[in-house]
Amino acid sequence: MSATTTALSKHWPKTQMPVPKAAQIHYLSKPQLDRVLKINHFLIGAFQHSISNIKENLSGTYLFLLTDSDGVLIAMDHSCDLTDEVQQSPIRLGMIFTAKSCGVNAISETMDQHKPIFLPPELHENPLFQTWHCYATPLSVGLKHSGYLDVSTINADLQSELIAIAKLIPAFMQNSYQSLQASQATGQTSVEFTDRQLTILEMISNGLTVKAIALKLKIKECTVNHHKKVIFNKLGVQSSTEAVSMASRLSYL
């Protein structure tokens, strides 16, 4: 277990984490969440595409959160070393990030003040966030206010990088959002891949395993698996065989 994982595990134990009585975490019901996800599908797609591009250049421990305009978590991503900790934490889609729901946090402060907010660990009310340095900003994607973006790290030395990343993502999302809308308007299916994703897709088509791809590209196996997941999502498939078949039909291979 890494030092990062050990530190996180102290704050995100496997058992249910106690939270302040004034800030019991609330979630949308599944029908409510399904409706919100459907309404925000362009925003979610733009977020996923933007994060997949940016994550290729990150080496630290990051957590990315996207909420709708009411503070409801509709998408998330994280560095691969956080997989177990995130799965064991209360953070999941449908979680409501208002101060009333889960205590003062970067997103709730941004919602209240209508401007970007940086919140250090000691200013978070909920123990869940009290190891995190969080930068949250309102999102105006398309022609209206769409939601909120939070980029967080546990490493205080990465604060400046954290803020720089958070400032870049909205611009990426704006471009991706417009592309998705344009594709729907013309009735065309647009699938955009990064150069790294295309390389991995080609390696998959050549029969290389995750381990072989990781060795060849000099990246972690979990990073390869992340790229595979993104590729599968973009192609709407569930397996490598289906991905190769669909990519071939779309002339990516």
PDB file of C-alpha atoms in Angstrom:
ATOM      1  CA  MET A   1       0.000   0.000   0.000  1.00  0.00           C
ATOM      2  CA  SER A   2       1.426   3.422  -0.997  1.00  0.00           C
ATOM      3  CA  ALA A   3       1.944   6.284   1.444  1.00  0.00           C
ATOM      4  CA  THR A   4      -0.848   8.150  -0.336  1.00  0.00           C
ATOM      5  CA  THR A   5      -3.245   5.238  -0.014  1.00  0.00           C
ATOM      6  CA  THR A   6      -2.319   4.759   3.650  1.00  0.00           C
ATOM      7  CA  ALA A   7      -2.986   8.419   4.385  1.00  0.00           C
ATOM      8  CA  LEU A   8      -6.314   8.321   2.586  1.00  0.00           C
ATOM      9  CA  SER A   9      -7.409   5.116   4.296  1.00  0.00           C
ATOM     10  CA  LYS A  10      -7.199   6.838   7.674  1.00  0.00           C
ATOM     11  CA  HIS A  11      -9.879   9.247   6.533  1.00  0.00           C
ATOM     12  CA  TRP A  12     -11.905   6.992   4.240  1.00  0.00           C
ATOM     13  CA  PRO A  13     -12.204   3.770   6.268  1.00  0.00           C
ATOM     14  CA  LYS A  14     -14.130   0.758   4.980  1.00  0.00           C
ATOM     15  CA  THR A  15     -16.855   1.311   7.575  1.00  0.00           C
ATOM     16  CA  GLN A  16     -19.411   4.108   7.282  1.00  0.00           C
ATOM     17  CA  MET A  17     -17.779   7.419   8.070  1.00  0.00           C
ATOM     18  CA  PRO A  18     -19.432   9.541  10.783  1.00  0.00           C
ATOM     19  CA  VAL A  19     -20.377  13.031   9.644  1.00  0.00           C
ATOM     20  CA  PRO A  20     -21.558  16.074  11.605  1.00  0.00           C
ATOM     21  CA  LYS A  21     -25.215  15.839  12.604  1.00  0.00           C
ATOM     22  CA  ALA A  22     -25.880  19.135  10.864  1.00  0.00           C
ATOM     23  CA  ALA A  23     -24.509  17.735   7.634  1.00  0.00           C
ATOM     24  CA  GLN A  24     -25.823  14.241   6.992  1.00  0.00           C
ATOM     25  CA  ILE A  25     -25.109  13.471   3.350  1.00  0.00           C
ATOM     26  CA  HIS A  26     -28.133  13.375   1.052  1.00  0.00           C
ATOM     27  CA  TYR A  27     -28.513  11.704  -2.341  1.00  0.00           C
ATOM     28  CA  LEU A  28     -31.057  11.808  -5.137  1.00  0.00           C
ATOM     29  CA  SER A  29     -33.222   8.739  -5.607  1.00  0.00           C
ATOM     30  CA  LYS A  30     -32.382   6.585  -8.641  1.00  0.00           C
ATOM     31  CA  PRO A  31     -35.329   7.872 -10.745  1.00  0.00           C
ATOM     32  CA  GLN A  32     -34.359  11.458  -9.909  1.00  0.00           C
ATOM     33  CA  LEU A  33     -30.709  10.791 -10.720  1.00  0.00           C
ATOM     34  CA  ASP A  34     -31.553   9.094 -14.021  1.00  0.00           C
ATOM     35  CA  ARG A  35     -33.538  12.168 -15.044  1.00  0.00           C
ATOM     36  CA  VAL A  36     -30.727  14.563 -14.069  1.00  0.00           C
ATOM     37  CA  LEU A  37     -28.121  12.482 -15.930  1.00  0.00           C
ATOM     38  CA  LYS A  38     -30.297  12.468 -19.050  1.00  0.00           C
ATOM     39  CA  ILE A  39     -30.790  16.232 -18.927  1.00  0.00           C
ATOM     40  CA  ASN A  40     -27.040  16.804 -18.516  1.00  0.00           C
ATOM     41  CA  HIS A  41     -25.716  14.181 -20.954  1.00  0.00           C
ATOM     42  CA  PHE A  42     -23.904  16.764 -23.122  1.00  0.00           C
ATOM     43  CA  LEU A  43     -22.235  18.302 -20.060  1.00  0.00           C
ATOM     44  CA  ILE A  44     -21.176  14.875 -18.775  1.00  0.00           C
ATOM     45  CA  GLY A  45     -19.791  13.891 -22.172  1.00  0.00           C
ATOM     46  CA  ALA A  46     -17.806  17.126 -22.394  1.00  0.00           C
ATOM     47  CA  PHE A  47     -16.418  16.552 -18.890  1.00  0.00           C
ATOM     48  CA  GLN A  48     -15.376  12.956 -19.590  1.00  0.00           C
ATOM     49  CA  HIS A  49     -13.698  13.883 -22.854  1.00  0.00           C
ATOM     50  CA  SER A  50     -11.836  16.823 -21.282  1.00  0.00           C
ATOM     51  CA  ILE A  51     -10.641  14.839 -18.270  1.00  0.00           C
ATOM     52  CA  SER A  52      -9.407  11.956 -20.434  1.00  0.00           C
ATOM     53  CA  ASN A  53      -7.198  14.436 -22.304  1.00  0.00           C
ATOM     54  CA  ILE A  54      -5.851  16.163 -19.208  1.00  0.00           C
ATOM     55  CA  LYS A  55      -5.215  13.028 -17.111  1.00  0.00           C
ATOM     56  CA  GLU A  56      -2.552  11.830 -19.547  1.00  0.00           C
ATOM     57  CA  ASN A  57      -0.258  14.593 -18.259  1.00  0.00           C
ATOM     58  CA  LEU A  58      -0.926  14.209 -14.522  1.00  0.00           C
ATOM     59  CA  SER A  59       1.325  12.391 -12.085  1.00  0.00           C
ATOM     60  CA  GLY A  60      -0.190  13.398  -8.738  1.00  0.00           C
ATOM     61  CA  THR A  61      -3.271  12.233  -6.832  1.00  0.00           C
ATOM     62  CA  TYR A  62      -6.376  13.999  -8.111  1.00  0.00           C
ATOM     63  CA  LEU A  63     -10.132  13.794  -7.732  1.00  0.00           C
ATOM     64  CA  PHE A  64     -12.411  15.452 -10.316  1.00  0.00           C
ATOM     65  CA  LEU A  65     -16.067  16.139  -9.530  1.00  0.00           C
ATOM     66  CA  LEU A  66     -18.802  17.544 -11.762  1.00  0.00           C
ATOM     67  CA  THR A  67     -22.167  18.661 -10.393  1.00  0.00           C
ATOM     68  CA  ASP A  68     -25.223  20.114 -12.052  1.00  0.00           C
ATOM     69  CA  SER A  69     -26.439  23.625 -11.236  1.00  0.00           C
ATOM     70  CA  ASP A  70     -28.097  22.327  -8.035  1.00  0.00           C
ATOM     71  CA  GLY A  71     -24.894  20.757  -6.715  1.00  0.00           C
ATOM     72  CA  VAL A  72     -25.845  17.156  -7.577  1.00  0.00           C
ATOM     73  CA  LEU A  73     -22.844  14.983  -8.477  1.00  0.00           C
ATOM     74  CA  ILE A  74     -23.329  13.803 -12.081  1.00  0.00           C
ATOM     75  CA  ALA A  75     -19.806  12.686 -13.032  1.00  0.00           C
ATOM     76  CA  MET A  76     -16.439  12.030 -11.406  1.00  0.00           C
ATOM     77  CA  ASP A  77     -12.966  10.799 -12.216  1.00  0.00           C
ATOM     78  CA  HIS A  78      -9.763  10.294 -10.268  1.00  0.00           C
ATOM     79  CA  SER A  79      -6.160   9.153 -10.438  1.00  0.00           C
ATOM     80  CA  CYS A  80      -5.853   5.375 -10.556  1.00  0.00           C
ATOM     81  CA  ASP A  81      -4.295   5.170  -7.069  1.00  0.00           C
ATOM     82  CA  LEU A  82      -7.613   6.342  -5.598  1.00  0.00           C
ATOM     83  CA  THR A  83      -9.826   3.602  -7.033  1.00  0.00           C
ATOM     84  CA  ASP A  84     -10.269   1.557  -3.839  1.00  0.00           C
ATOM     85  CA  GLU A  85     -10.621   4.597  -1.589  1.00  0.00           C
ATOM     86  CA  VAL A  86     -13.264   6.251  -3.770  1.00  0.00           C
ATOM     87  CA  GLN A  87     -15.255   3.013  -4.011  1.00  0.00           C
ATOM     88  CA  GLN A  88     -15.244   2.717  -0.208  1.00  0.00           C
ATOM     89  CA  SER A  89     -16.163   6.370   0.379  1.00  0.00           C
ATOM     90  CA  PRO A  90     -19.680   7.863   0.452  1.00  0.00           C
ATOM     91  CA  ILE A  91     -18.921   9.804  -2.735  1.00  0.00           C
ATOM     92  CA  ARG A  92     -21.125   8.553  -5.553  1.00  0.00           C
ATOM     93  CA  LEU A  93     -23.348   9.905  -8.299  1.00  0.00           C
ATOM     94  CA  GLY A  94     -26.435  11.618  -6.939  1.00  0.00           C
ATOM     95  CA  MET A  95     -24.619  13.002  -3.881  1.00  0.00           C
ATOM     96  CA  ILE A  96     -25.747  16.554  -3.137  1.00  0.00           C
ATOM     97  CA  PHE A  97     -22.883  18.960  -2.421  1.00  0.00           C
ATOM     98  CA  THR A  98     -24.835  21.763  -0.774  1.00  0.00           C
ATOM     99  CA  ALA A  99     -23.683  22.842   2.700  1.00  0.00           C
ATOM    100  CA  LYS A 100     -26.985  21.596   4.117  1.00  0.00           C
ATOM    101  CA  SER A 101     -26.375  18.133   2.707  1.00  0.00           C
ATOM    102  CA  CYS A 102     -22.703  17.514   3.457  1.00  0.00           C
ATOM    103  CA  GLY A 103     -21.313  20.547   5.278  1.00  0.00           C
ATOM    104  CA  VAL A 104     -19.294  23.455   3.962  1.00  0.00           C
ATOM    105  CA  ASN A 105     -17.161  22.378   1.006  1.00  0.00           C
ATOM    106  CA  ALA A 106     -15.584  24.001  -2.045  1.00  0.00           C
ATOM    107  CA  ILE A 107     -18.616  23.363  -4.266  1.00  0.00           C
ATOM    108  CA  SER A 108     -21.121  24.691  -1.702  1.00  0.00           C
ATOM    109  CA  GLU A 109     -18.987  27.818  -1.252  1.00  0.00           C
ATOM    110  CA  THR A 110     -18.819  28.339  -5.013  1.00  0.00           C
ATOM    111  CA  MET A 111     -22.591  27.925  -5.223  1.00  0.00           C
ATOM    112  CA  ASP A 112     -23.082  30.553  -2.501  1.00  0.00           C
ATOM    113  CA  GLN A 113     -20.509  33.064  -3.748  1.00  0.00           C
ATOM    114  CA  HIS A 114     -20.889  32.553  -7.524  1.00  0.00           C
ATOM    115  CA  LYS A 115     -17.140  32.619  -8.113  1.00  0.00           C
ATOM    116  CA  PRO A 116     -14.144  30.232  -8.069  1.00  0.00           C
ATOM    117  CA  ILE A 117     -13.191  29.139  -4.553  1.00  0.00           C
ATOM    118  CA  PHE A 118     -10.091  27.442  -3.162  1.00  0.00           C
ATOM    119  CA  LEU A 119     -10.775  25.632   0.111  1.00  0.00           C
ATOM    120  CA  PRO A 120      -7.964  24.087   2.212  1.00  0.00           C
ATOM    121  CA  PRO A 121      -8.598  20.967   4.348  1.00  0.00           C
ATOM    122  CA  GLU A 122      -9.191  22.791   7.631  1.00  0.00           C
ATOM    123  CA  LEU A 123     -12.131  24.784   6.239  1.00  0.00           C
ATOM    124  CA  HIS A 124     -14.161  21.731   5.245  1.00  0.00           C
ATOM    125  CA  GLU A 125     -16.939  20.869   7.695  1.00  0.00           C
ATOM    126  CA  ASN A 126     -17.233  17.201   6.780  1.00  0.00           C
ATOM    127  CA  PRO A 127     -14.417  14.808   7.848  1.00  0.00           C
ATOM    128  CA  LEU A 128     -14.676  13.242   4.387  1.00  0.00           C
ATOM    129  CA  PHE A 129     -12.935  16.267   2.855  1.00  0.00           C
ATOM    130  CA  GLN A 130     -10.582  17.280   5.649  1.00  0.00           C
ATOM    131  CA  THR A 131      -7.442  15.967   3.907  1.00  0.00           C
ATOM    132  CA  TRP A 132      -8.282  17.657   0.598  1.00  0.00           C
ATOM    133  CA  HIS A 133      -7.201  20.889  -1.030  1.00  0.00           C
ATOM    134  CA  CYS A 134     -10.137  21.730  -3.299  1.00  0.00           C
ATOM    135  CA  TYR A 135     -10.655  24.269  -6.057  1.00  0.00           C
ATOM    136  CA  ALA A 136     -14.201  24.660  -7.357  1.00  0.00           C
ATOM    137  CA  THR A 137     -15.520  26.905 -10.094  1.00  0.00           C
ATOM    138  CA  PRO A 138     -18.888  27.630 -11.713  1.00  0.00           C
ATOM    139  CA  LEU A 139     -19.312  26.285 -15.247  1.00  0.00           C
ATOM    140  CA  SER A 140     -20.932  28.142 -18.101  1.00  0.00           C
ATOM    141  CA  VAL A 141     -20.959  25.620 -20.912  1.00  0.00           C
ATOM    142  CA  GLY A 142     -23.029  26.328 -23.992  1.00  0.00           C
ATOM    143  CA  LEU A 143     -25.224  29.385 -23.522  1.00  0.00           C
ATOM    144  CA  LYS A 144     -26.077  29.124 -19.827  1.00  0.00           C
ATOM    145  CA  HIS A 145     -24.781  28.331 -16.359  1.00  0.00           C
ATOM    146  CA  SER A 146     -24.521  24.540 -16.316  1.00  0.00           C
ATOM    147  CA  GLY A 147     -22.982  23.387 -13.046  1.00  0.00           C
ATOM    148  CA  TYR A 148     -19.833  23.277 -10.960  1.00  0.00           C
ATOM    149  CA  LEU A 149     -16.401  21.701 -11.344  1.00  0.00           C
ATOM    150  CA  ASP A 150     -14.215  20.641  -8.408  1.00  0.00           C
ATOM    151  CA  VAL A 151     -10.584  19.559  -8.744  1.00  0.00           C
ATOM    152  CA  SER A 152      -9.025  18.249  -5.522  1.00  0.00           C
ATOM    153  CA  THR A 153      -5.683  16.895  -4.317  1.00  0.00           C
ATOM    154  CA  ILE A 154      -4.323  15.756  -0.953  1.00  0.00           C
ATOM    155  CA  ASN A 155      -0.880  17.196  -1.726  1.00  0.00           C
ATOM    156  CA  ALA A 156      -0.472  20.814  -0.592  1.00  0.00           C
ATOM    157  CA  ASP A 157       2.558  21.203  -2.873  1.00  0.00           C
ATOM    158  CA  LEU A 158       0.277  20.723  -5.903  1.00  0.00           C
ATOM    159  CA  GLN A 159      -2.007  23.674  -5.129  1.00  0.00           C
ATOM    160  CA  SER A 160      -0.760  25.857  -7.980  1.00  0.00           C
ATOM    161  CA  GLU A 161      -0.952  22.942 -10.440  1.00  0.00           C
ATOM    162  CA  LEU A 162      -4.427  22.124  -9.131  1.00  0.00           C
ATOM    163  CA  ILE A 163      -5.703  25.631  -9.845  1.00  0.00           C
ATOM    164  CA  ALA A 164      -4.061  25.723 -13.272  1.00  0.00           C
ATOM    165  CA  ILE A 165      -5.732  22.427 -14.204  1.00  0.00           C
ATOM    166  CA  ALA A 166      -9.123  23.581 -12.920  1.00  0.00           C
ATOM    167  CA  LYS A 167      -8.861  26.747 -15.020  1.00  0.00           C
ATOM    168  CA  LEU A 168      -8.045  24.767 -18.175  1.00  0.00           C
ATOM    169  CA  ILE A 169     -10.877  22.235 -17.966  1.00  0.00           C
ATOM    170  CA  PRO A 170     -13.821  24.630 -18.625  1.00  0.00           C
ATOM    171  CA  ALA A 171     -12.275  25.730 -21.940  1.00  0.00           C
ATOM    172  CA  PHE A 172     -11.820  22.091 -22.988  1.00  0.00           C
ATOM    173  CA  MET A 173     -15.389  21.367 -21.930  1.00  0.00           C
ATOM    174  CA  GLN A 174     -16.789  24.299 -23.880  1.00  0.00           C
ATOM    175  CA  ASN A 175     -15.201  23.051 -27.122  1.00  0.00           C
ATOM    176  CA  SER A 176     -16.278  19.463 -26.519  1.00  0.00           C
ATOM    177  CA  TYR A 177     -19.812  20.517 -25.586  1.00  0.00           C
ATOM    178  CA  GLN A 178     -20.198  22.487 -28.795  1.00  0.00           C
ATOM    179  CA  SER A 179     -18.873  19.556 -30.846  1.00  0.00           C
ATOM    180  CA  LEU A 180     -21.393  17.200 -29.234  1.00  0.00           C
ATOM    181  CA  GLN A 181     -24.246  19.600 -29.941  1.00  0.00           C
ATOM    182  CA  ALA A 182     -23.123  20.076 -33.545  1.00  0.00           C
ATOM    183  CA  SER A 183     -22.948  16.307 -34.044  1.00  0.00           C
ATOM    184  CA  GLN A 184     -26.499  15.871 -32.797  1.00  0.00           C
ATOM    185  CA  ALA A 185     -27.752  18.740 -34.953  1.00  0.00           C
ATOM    186  CA  THR A 186     -26.333  17.148 -38.117  1.00  0.00           C
ATOM    187  CA  GLY A 187     -27.450  13.651 -37.091  1.00  0.00           C
ATOM    188  CA  GLN A 188     -23.855  12.404 -37.141  1.00  0.00           C
ATOM    189  CA  THR A 189     -22.156  10.240 -34.538  1.00  0.00           C
ATOM    190  CA  SER A 190     -18.868  11.851 -33.552  1.00  0.00           C
ATOM    191  CA  VAL A 191     -16.268   9.872 -31.629  1.00  0.00           C
ATOM    192  CA  GLU A 192     -13.132  11.772 -30.680  1.00  0.00           C
ATOM    193  CA  PHE A 193     -10.012  10.008 -29.419  1.00  0.00           C
ATOM    194  CA  THR A 194      -6.760  11.391 -28.105  1.00  0.00           C
ATOM    195  CA  ASP A 195      -3.530  10.260 -29.768  1.00  0.00           C
ATOM    196  CA  ARG A 196      -2.808   8.048 -26.758  1.00  0.00           C
ATOM    197  CA  GLN A 197      -6.236   6.419 -26.943  1.00  0.00           C
ATOM    198  CA  LEU A 198      -5.809   5.729 -30.673  1.00  0.00           C
ATOM    199  CA  THR A 199      -2.411   4.166 -29.975  1.00  0.00           C
ATOM    200  CA  ILE A 200      -3.871   1.910 -27.284  1.00  0.00           C
ATOM    201  CA  LEU A 201      -6.823   1.039 -29.520  1.00  0.00           C
ATOM    202  CA  GLU A 202      -4.413  -0.050 -32.253  1.00  0.00           C
ATOM    203  CA  MET A 203      -2.401  -2.111 -29.748  1.00  0.00           C
ATOM    204  CA  ILE A 204      -5.597  -3.800 -28.564  1.00  0.00           C
ATOM    205  CA  SER A 205      -6.427  -4.638 -32.176  1.00  0.00           C
ATOM    206  CA  ASN A 206      -2.979  -6.241 -32.485  1.00  0.00           C
ATOM    207  CA  GLY A 207      -3.743  -8.513 -29.526  1.00  0.00           C
ATOM    208  CA  LEU A 208      -1.511  -6.874 -26.912  1.00  0.00           C
ATOM    209  CA  THR A 209      -2.448  -7.392 -23.262  1.00  0.00           C
ATOM    210  CA  VAL A 210      -2.817  -4.583 -20.737  1.00  0.00           C
ATOM    211  CA  LYS A 211       0.566  -5.509 -19.251  1.00  0.00           C
ATOM    212  CA  ALA A 212       2.240  -5.495 -22.667  1.00  0.00           C
ATOM    213  CA  ILE A 213       0.725  -2.126 -23.552  1.00  0.00           C
ATOM    214  CA  ALA A 214       1.843  -0.650 -20.220  1.00  0.00           C
ATOM    215  CA  LEU A 215       5.409  -1.879 -20.734  1.00  0.00           C
ATOM    216  CA  LYS A 216       5.558  -0.648 -24.303  1.00  0.00           C
ATOM    217  CA  LEU A 217       4.201   2.820 -23.479  1.00  0.00           C
ATOM    218  CA  LYS A 218       6.008   3.002 -20.112  1.00  0.00           C
ATOM    219  CA  ILE A 219       2.831   3.754 -18.180  1.00  0.00           C
ATOM    220  CA  LYS A 220       0.982   2.021 -15.324  1.00  0.00           C
ATOM    221  CA  GLU A 221      -1.405  -0.839 -16.028  1.00  0.00           C
ATOM    222  CA  CYS A 222      -4.176   1.055 -14.226  1.00  0.00           C
ATOM    223  CA  THR A 223      -3.622   3.941 -16.662  1.00  0.00           C
ATOM    224  CA  VAL A 224      -4.051   1.548 -19.594  1.00  0.00           C
ATOM    225  CA  ASN A 225      -7.238   0.224 -18.012  1.00  0.00           C
ATOM    226  CA  HIS A 226      -8.510   3.789 -17.592  1.00  0.00           C
ATOM    227  CA  HIS A 227      -7.908   4.475 -21.289  1.00  0.00           C
ATOM    228  CA  LYS A 228      -9.647   1.222 -22.217  1.00  0.00           C
ATOM    229  CA  LYS A 229     -12.668   2.221 -20.143  1.00  0.00           C
ATOM    230  CA  VAL A 230     -12.836   5.615 -21.860  1.00  0.00           C
ATOM    231  CA  ILE A 231     -12.444   3.993 -25.306  1.00  0.00           C
ATOM    232  CA  PHE A 232     -15.206   1.482 -24.545  1.00  0.00           C
ATOM    233  CA  ASN A 233     -17.512   4.274 -23.326  1.00  0.00           C
ATOM    234  CA  LYS A 234     -16.911   6.374 -26.425  1.00  0.00           C
ATOM    235  CA  LEU A 235     -17.603   3.446 -28.726  1.00  0.00           C
ATOM    236  CA  GLY A 236     -20.534   2.175 -26.681  1.00  0.00           C
ATOM    237  CA  VAL A 237     -19.056  -1.315 -26.282  1.00  0.00           C
ATOM    238  CA  GLN A 238     -18.257  -3.704 -23.422  1.00  0.00           C
ATOM    239  CA  SER A 239     -15.192  -5.646 -24.580  1.00  0.00           C
ATOM    240  CA  SER A 240     -11.955  -5.386 -26.531  1.00  0.00           C
ATOM    241  CA  THR A 241     -13.381  -7.537 -29.327  1.00  0.00           C
ATOM    242  CA  GLU A 242     -16.398  -5.243 -29.684  1.00  0.00           C
ATOM    243  CA  ALA A 243     -14.142  -2.168 -29.513  1.00  0.00           C
ATOM    244  CA  VAL A 244     -11.949  -3.418 -32.373  1.00  0.00           C
ATOM    245  CA  SER A 245     -14.977  -4.332 -34.455  1.00  0.00           C
ATOM    246  CA  MET A 246     -16.696  -0.971 -33.921  1.00  0.00           C
ATOM    247  CA  ALA A 247     -13.483   1.026 -34.442  1.00  0.00           C
ATOM    248  CA  SER A 248     -12.902  -0.806 -37.702  1.00  0.00           C
ATOM    249  CA  ARG A 249     -16.420   0.003 -38.932  1.00  0.00           C
ATOM    250  CA  LEU A 250     -15.858   3.664 -38.041  1.00  0.00           C
ATOM    251  CA  SER A 251     -12.478   3.631 -39.884  1.00  0.00           C
ATOM    252  CA  TYR A 252     -10.332   4.242 -36.808  1.00  0.00           C
ATOM    253  CA  LEU A 253      -8.360   1.080 -37.524  1.00  0.00           C
TER     254      LEU A 253
END
